[in-house]
DNA sequence: CTCGATTGTCTAGCAGTGCTAGGATTCGAA
DNA sequence: TTCGAATCCTAGCACTGCTAGACAATCGAG
């Protein structure tokens, strides 16, 4: 029994190692550099071991995405809970979201850009993804305005943030406008 | 002389064929299916011929992107010029933009998602990209509001559209909210 | 008309990718 | 100590983007 438990523990530990290494490698050199060979070498196992934990590379990306979504939710809640008043809360939310995207580009891509084989906006959507959306909605609901569905408003606000995050990172927006863009977004979209 | 001209014409024609075929293949089966082998086979030449026209696959994507940007600009201008009043113009712009993204997903990706080796938001940004941005700004400038830089406002509005376009297409937003999202975006962001 | 030189194109191949079949090895249970 | 099962790795497949070098067609000069 104890032996089997130890093996399961080691297996789980190795799985965490795979995800952490994939994430690390992706943040360091981009997802293109995360090949099964390199990943296997870094965890000091052979390639096929990866496939005993995940169906394929896509599932590894998905695992990083779930981890990242949980962290994003934490970051958003931490930022909003430290702010006073609806306007400040939403501004803090926006900055926290964009900061997360800026400082964890690979993870952000795993969540929102790449195909990790995850379901979105459905019943079988994994809990971390639902929760990340919920974290946004908690602070956004109070500024949605009369007669506007909080879910609808959150989707729109989120989409705007997502657009800013991705276009900024690929150098498609002027860097000097970064802050005014956030200010304008919050001022216009939110009914304070 | 005439012989050389004919050759150059044929060469240019073949280059158009490459770009058109790449685009077609990408729209049919996604960019992943656009391999140099498949592309070469479709144009009935060998692989190395591609490299006598483009430095690599990335440049082919870039060529599709430029073509697409020009079409996007046309679509946006056509939609806005057919609408009366600032509010209607911006709504038409938003719908035209999102329609383009929906009906030309591969081209949209080439422009805004994939790496086509193009420069953005710089002096050496290719004309079609600058012009597409200009097409947006033409209608958006009049609703930016007092004291708000039109460029800044356009960047924000564009980012929101981009977020909506990408998140919608990857199934991350509820389809039934599609229209209300656009309405809300236009109502809130624009100073009518 | 002939003959080099210059284009143009293709065949074949490189190093890399995700993924897997099947053999070798290790290790716990008897 | 031996056996069987679980574990892991070697080797390989079919594919990717890209390129060197052989080959053939074409052209201009004599």
XYZ file of C-alpha atoms (C1' of nucleotides) in Angstrom:
444
model
C 0.000 0.000 0.000
C 2.543 2.502 1.139
C 4.695 1.666 -1.803
C 1.883 2.304 -4.193
C 1.090 5.580 -2.487
C 4.672 6.655 -2.773
C 4.647 5.833 -6.468
C 1.513 7.821 -7.012
C 3.022 10.714 -5.129
C 6.145 10.569 -7.251
C 4.046 10.380 -10.361
C 2.060 13.448 -9.372
C 5.269 15.211 -8.532
C 6.679 14.422 -11.934
C 3.545 15.712 -13.575
C 3.905 19.003 -11.720
C 7.527 19.077 -12.855
C 6.484 18.662 -16.469
C 3.974 21.504 -16.290
C 6.340 23.791 -14.413
C 9.163 23.069 -16.836
C 6.973 23.615 -19.861
C 5.839 26.928 -18.451
C 9.376 27.974 -17.594
C 10.675 27.060 -21.002
C 7.790 28.852 -22.697
C 8.356 32.034 -20.722
C 12.061 31.908 -21.393
C 12.093 31.123 -25.094
C 8.498 31.096 -26.289
C 6.131 28.205 -26.924
C 7.856 27.350 -30.183
C 10.874 26.315 -28.155
C 8.776 23.959 -26.045
C 9.356 20.784 -28.018
C 8.742 17.369 -26.560
C 12.429 16.553 -26.892
C 13.658 19.637 -25.075
C 10.999 19.264 -22.430
C 11.892 15.622 -21.898
C 15.558 16.482 -21.611
C 14.911 19.189 -19.017
C 12.942 16.893 -16.762
C 15.602 14.236 -17.328
C 13.263 11.630 -18.735
C 12.734 10.311 -22.217
C 10.070 11.656 -24.540
C 7.495 8.874 -24.128
C 7.214 9.632 -20.423
C 5.434 12.853 -21.317
C 2.802 10.818 -23.112
C 2.166 8.714 -20.037
C 0.980 11.902 -18.318
C -0.590 13.848 -21.172
C -2.213 12.882 -24.433
C 0.091 15.235 -26.253
C 1.651 18.659 -26.327
C -1.735 20.310 -26.494
C -2.744 18.865 -23.133
C 0.446 20.174 -21.586
C -0.445 23.629 -22.832
C -3.902 23.118 -21.355
C -2.413 22.251 -17.969
C -0.324 25.421 -18.007
C -3.438 27.352 -18.989
C -5.434 26.084 -16.023
C -2.642 26.905 -13.629
C -2.349 30.360 -15.163
C -6.091 30.997 -15.012
C -6.098 30.291 -11.307
C -3.244 32.736 -10.791
C -4.952 35.353 -12.914
C -8.055 35.055 -10.746
C -5.972 35.492 -7.630
C -4.183 38.514 -9.058
C -7.437 40.177 -10.087
C -9.095 39.581 -6.716
C -6.051 40.834 -4.848
C -5.993 44.031 -6.870
C -9.697 44.763 -6.605
C -9.949 44.027 -2.885
C -7.243 46.587 -2.203
C -9.118 49.376 -3.960
C -11.828 51.672 -2.623
C -14.922 52.439 -4.665
C -16.245 50.950 -7.903
C -14.211 53.152 -10.229
C -10.944 52.412 -8.462
C -11.750 48.734 -8.281
C -12.308 48.448 -12.003
C -9.196 50.450 -12.796
C -7.202 48.185 -10.507
C -8.755 45.158 -12.188
C -7.779 46.401 -15.624
C -4.209 47.110 -14.583
C -3.864 43.778 -12.815
C -5.149 41.958 -15.893
C -2.824 43.778 -18.265
C 0.104 43.372 -15.884
C -0.493 39.664 -15.753
C -0.539 39.458 -19.531
C 2.629 41.512 -19.770
C 4.611 39.590 -17.185
C 3.389 36.107 -18.110
C 3.057 36.272 -21.873
C 3.501 32.564 -22.446
C 0.964 31.650 -19.802
C -1.430 34.254 -21.157
C -1.063 32.716 -24.594
C -1.722 29.276 -23.184
C -4.967 30.487 -21.667
C -6.343 32.710 -24.392
C -4.370 32.283 -27.564
C -3.227 28.732 -28.027
C -5.251 25.585 -28.328
C -5.005 23.723 -25.062
C -7.973 21.543 -25.866
C -10.118 23.240 -23.248
C -13.803 24.101 -23.450
C -14.844 27.720 -22.972
C -18.157 29.351 -22.126
C -19.802 25.972 -21.664
C -20.977 23.702 -18.853
C -17.906 21.516 -19.043
C -15.566 24.461 -18.903
C -12.875 23.690 -16.302
C -13.400 25.363 -12.925
C -10.288 27.604 -13.034
C -11.480 29.196 -16.254
C -14.972 29.753 -14.915
C -13.506 31.179 -11.758
C -11.239 33.595 -13.597
C -14.264 34.927 -15.429
C -16.137 35.097 -12.124
C -13.306 37.104 -10.594
C -13.721 39.679 -13.343
C -17.483 39.759 -13.010
C -17.392 40.311 -9.250
C -16.019 43.807 -9.661
C -17.538 44.576 -13.024
C -21.137 43.772 -12.153
C -21.479 46.885 -9.992
C -20.543 49.181 -12.866
C -22.453 47.462 -15.668
C -25.225 50.023 -15.521
C -28.978 49.726 -15.302
C -30.600 46.983 -17.303
C -27.308 45.644 -18.588
C -26.640 41.964 -17.954
C -23.485 41.650 -15.853
C -22.332 38.678 -17.923
C -22.713 40.634 -21.127
C -20.884 43.607 -19.696
C -18.092 41.427 -18.368
C -17.647 39.778 -21.744
C -17.301 43.160 -23.412
C -14.925 44.581 -20.836
C -12.878 41.422 -20.900
C -12.705 41.424 -24.690
C -11.416 44.989 -24.606
C -8.749 44.052 -22.100
C -7.841 41.028 -24.177
C -7.500 43.142 -27.294
C -5.309 45.632 -25.473
C -3.179 42.865 -24.013
C -2.544 41.030 -27.255
C -2.116 44.029 -29.536
C 0.208 45.676 -27.051
C 2.406 42.657 -26.735
C 2.765 42.151 -30.469
C 3.810 45.769 -30.868
C 0.684 46.854 -32.675
C -0.185 49.718 -30.339
C 1.808 52.779 -29.329
C 3.526 52.115 -25.998
C 3.186 55.708 -24.813
C -0.616 55.453 -24.933
C -0.720 52.440 -22.618
C -1.905 54.287 -19.535
C -4.372 56.692 -21.210
C -5.919 53.717 -23.016
C -6.747 52.082 -19.694
C -8.071 55.323 -18.257
C -10.268 55.913 -21.267
C -11.527 52.347 -21.261
C -12.573 52.500 -17.634
C -14.076 55.975 -17.916
C -16.182 55.155 -20.917
C -17.301 51.602 -20.349
C -18.164 51.845 -16.671
C -21.245 53.508 -15.262
C -19.848 54.963 -12.059
C 13.235 43.499 -74.217
C 9.760 42.185 -74.777
C 10.898 38.736 -73.819
C 12.203 39.953 -70.512
C 9.013 41.843 -69.888
C 6.967 38.752 -70.551
C 9.073 36.797 -68.110
C 8.646 39.390 -65.447
C 4.917 39.384 -66.043
C 4.783 35.625 -65.724
C 6.841 35.783 -62.582
C 4.537 38.351 -61.033
C 1.579 36.238 -62.044
C 3.053 33.208 -60.345
C 3.661 35.224 -57.217
C 0.017 36.232 -57.150
C -0.869 32.583 -57.604
C 1.228 31.618 -54.613
C -0.389 34.203 -52.361
C -3.895 33.386 -53.576
C -3.334 29.673 -53.140
C -1.875 30.098 -49.665
C -4.862 32.174 -48.684
C -7.322 29.719 -50.164
C -5.680 26.779 -48.463
C -5.554 28.632 -45.159
C -9.238 29.507 -45.317
C -10.161 25.976 -46.266
C -8.081 24.012 -43.795
C -6.348 26.502 -41.514
C -2.818 27.872 -41.567
C -1.434 24.660 -40.125
C -2.366 22.959 -43.364
C -0.423 25.504 -45.390
C 2.850 23.647 -45.679
C 5.421 24.506 -48.288
C 4.982 21.076 -49.853
C 1.232 21.302 -50.167
C 1.449 24.855 -51.401
C 4.042 23.899 -54.011
C 1.944 21.001 -55.179
C -1.142 23.186 -55.588
C 0.642 25.719 -57.738
C 2.205 22.829 -59.657
C 5.773 23.824 -59.009
C 8.409 22.385 -56.748
C 9.075 23.671 -53.256
C 12.208 25.735 -53.989
C 10.216 27.911 -56.363
C 8.433 29.379 -53.358
C 11.757 30.491 -51.993
C 12.612 32.331 -55.180
C 9.630 34.580 -54.477
C 9.606 34.747 -50.674
C 12.249 34.374 -47.998
C 10.141 31.792 -46.271
C 6.699 30.828 -45.106
C 6.504 33.845 -42.849
C 6.814 36.207 -45.804
C 3.991 34.395 -47.560
C 1.817 34.966 -44.523
C 2.886 38.588 -44.620
C 1.814 38.900 -48.249
C -1.608 37.493 -47.430
C -1.808 39.902 -44.505
C -1.142 42.936 -46.690
C -3.745 41.843 -49.203
C -6.216 41.274 -46.396
C -5.520 44.616 -44.754
C -6.310 46.378 -48.007
C -9.603 44.511 -48.269
C -10.450 45.244 -44.666
C -9.924 48.938 -45.304
C -12.221 48.770 -48.313
C -14.901 46.917 -46.364
C -14.794 49.386 -43.502
C -14.986 52.415 -45.780
C -17.824 50.911 -47.771
C -19.829 50.256 -44.640
C -19.267 53.654 -43.069
C -19.941 55.624 -46.214
C -23.350 53.981 -46.497
C -24.431 55.071 -43.028
C -25.938 58.362 -41.863
C -24.754 60.053 -38.715
C -21.782 59.401 -36.465
C -23.490 56.783 -34.318
C -24.679 54.761 -37.305
C -21.305 55.077 -38.976
C -19.443 53.662 -36.013
C -21.943 50.839 -35.581
C -21.568 49.991 -39.253
C -17.803 50.097 -38.867
C -17.898 47.693 -35.955
C -20.144 45.241 -37.744
C -18.085 45.418 -40.934
C -14.913 44.754 -38.964
C -16.367 41.805 -37.084
C -17.946 40.426 -40.247
C -14.616 40.538 -41.988
C -12.976 38.671 -39.133
C -15.746 36.094 -39.118
C -15.782 35.452 -42.839
C -12.032 35.593 -43.409
C -10.613 34.004 -40.274
C -7.372 32.874 -41.864
C -6.715 36.267 -43.398
C -7.594 37.965 -40.134
C -5.092 35.746 -38.375
C -2.462 36.575 -40.952
C -2.947 40.271 -40.278
C -3.318 40.368 -36.526
C -2.445 37.035 -35.000
C 0.373 35.375 -36.876
C 3.885 36.568 -37.440
C 4.162 37.767 -40.999
C 7.356 39.627 -40.338
C 5.654 42.998 -40.707
C 6.268 46.148 -38.709
C 3.358 47.735 -36.890
C 2.802 51.191 -35.467
C 6.099 52.435 -36.902
C 7.369 54.546 -39.741
C 8.262 51.539 -41.860
C 4.853 49.971 -41.399
C 3.594 48.877 -44.846
C 1.076 51.217 -46.437
C -1.890 48.797 -46.418
C -1.623 48.396 -42.646
C -1.396 52.120 -42.078
C -4.333 52.623 -44.395
C -6.493 50.077 -42.607
C -5.869 51.910 -39.372
C -6.624 55.177 -41.142
C -9.911 53.771 -42.398
C -10.932 53.095 -38.822
C -9.817 56.491 -37.621
C -11.752 58.352 -40.299
C -15.063 57.422 -38.741
C -13.911 57.132 -35.162
C -12.304 60.565 -34.888
C -15.675 62.321 -34.886
C -16.862 60.386 -31.828
C -13.660 60.405 -29.800
C -14.947 63.173 -27.571
C -13.450 66.485 -26.461
C -9.784 66.491 -25.650
C -9.298 62.879 -26.592
C -6.630 62.150 -29.164
C -8.256 60.454 -32.178
C -5.346 58.049 -32.484
C -5.659 57.026 -28.871
C -9.399 56.551 -29.194
C -9.009 54.541 -32.373
C -6.455 52.275 -30.738
C -8.835 51.572 -27.884
C -11.862 50.999 -30.069
C -9.858 48.816 -32.392
C -8.470 46.780 -29.503
C -11.998 46.159 -28.275
C -13.076 45.002 -31.706
C -10.018 42.804 -31.952
C -10.771 41.240 -28.596
C -14.351 40.584 -29.603
C -13.285 39.128 -32.939
C -10.691 36.732 -31.570
C -12.535 35.612 -28.460
C -15.703 35.072 -30.466
C -14.004 32.953 -33.054
C -12.275 30.713 -30.536
C -15.589 30.076 -28.788
C -14.735 32.005 -25.656
C -17.785 34.284 -25.726
C -21.478 33.460 -25.745
C -22.783 33.593 -29.323
C -26.192 34.914 -28.293
C -24.605 38.079 -26.897
C -22.866 38.940 -30.155
C -25.198 41.741 -31.191
C -25.774 43.291 -27.730
C -22.004 43.343 -27.241
C -21.576 45.513 -30.312
C -24.440 47.796 -29.306
C -23.030 48.243 -25.835
C -19.529 48.869 -27.152
C -20.691 51.597 -29.512
C -23.028 53.184 -26.969
C -20.443 53.385 -24.233
C -17.217 54.174 -26.042
C -18.539 56.781 -28.451
C -19.411 60.348 -27.542
C -22.371 60.970 -29.827
C 24.084 27.420 -86.880
C 26.947 26.436 -83.034
C 28.561 26.886 -78.670
C 29.412 28.726 -73.910
C 27.036 31.149 -70.249
C 23.202 32.285 -67.784
C 18.629 31.292 -66.024
C 15.396 28.603 -64.281
C 13.784 24.447 -62.076
C 13.908 20.071 -59.777
C 15.669 16.096 -57.052
C 17.413 14.857 -52.933
C 18.617 15.773 -48.486
C 19.279 18.167 -43.771
C 17.865 18.903 -39.114
C 14.057 19.456 -36.748
C 8.896 18.385 -35.202
C 4.959 15.393 -32.563
C 4.117 10.944 -31.563
C 4.430 5.616 -30.886
C 5.642 0.494 -31.210
C 8.160 -2.795 -29.041
C 12.056 -4.353 -26.508
C 14.857 -3.892 -22.201
C 15.035 -3.101 -17.394
C 13.776 -2.534 -12.914
C 11.370 -3.707 -8.853
C 7.893 -5.494 -5.606
C 5.466 -9.797 -4.292
C 5.617 -14.527 -3.463
C 15.555 -16.181 -5.301
C 12.523 -16.180 -8.812
C 8.650 -14.548 -11.487
C 5.462 -11.202 -13.389
C 4.117 -6.734 -13.932
C 4.976 -2.067 -14.173
C 8.117 1.295 -15.952
C 11.064 3.369 -19.096
C 13.927 3.965 -23.200
C 15.677 3.161 -27.933
C 14.553 3.541 -32.410
C 11.668 4.855 -35.801
C 7.570 6.925 -38.518
C 5.700 10.610 -41.241
C 5.820 15.110 -41.274
C 7.798 20.195 -41.100
C 10.692 24.482 -43.178
C 14.439 25.112 -45.848
C 18.670 24.474 -49.089
C 22.687 22.555 -51.872
C 23.790 20.944 -56.044
C 22.608 18.628 -60.343
C 20.213 19.251 -64.480
C 17.943 21.253 -68.481
C 16.222 25.007 -71.104
C 17.175 29.391 -73.026
C 19.818 33.165 -74.641
C 23.441 36.050 -76.829
C 27.942 36.072 -79.226
C 30.711 34.491 -82.855
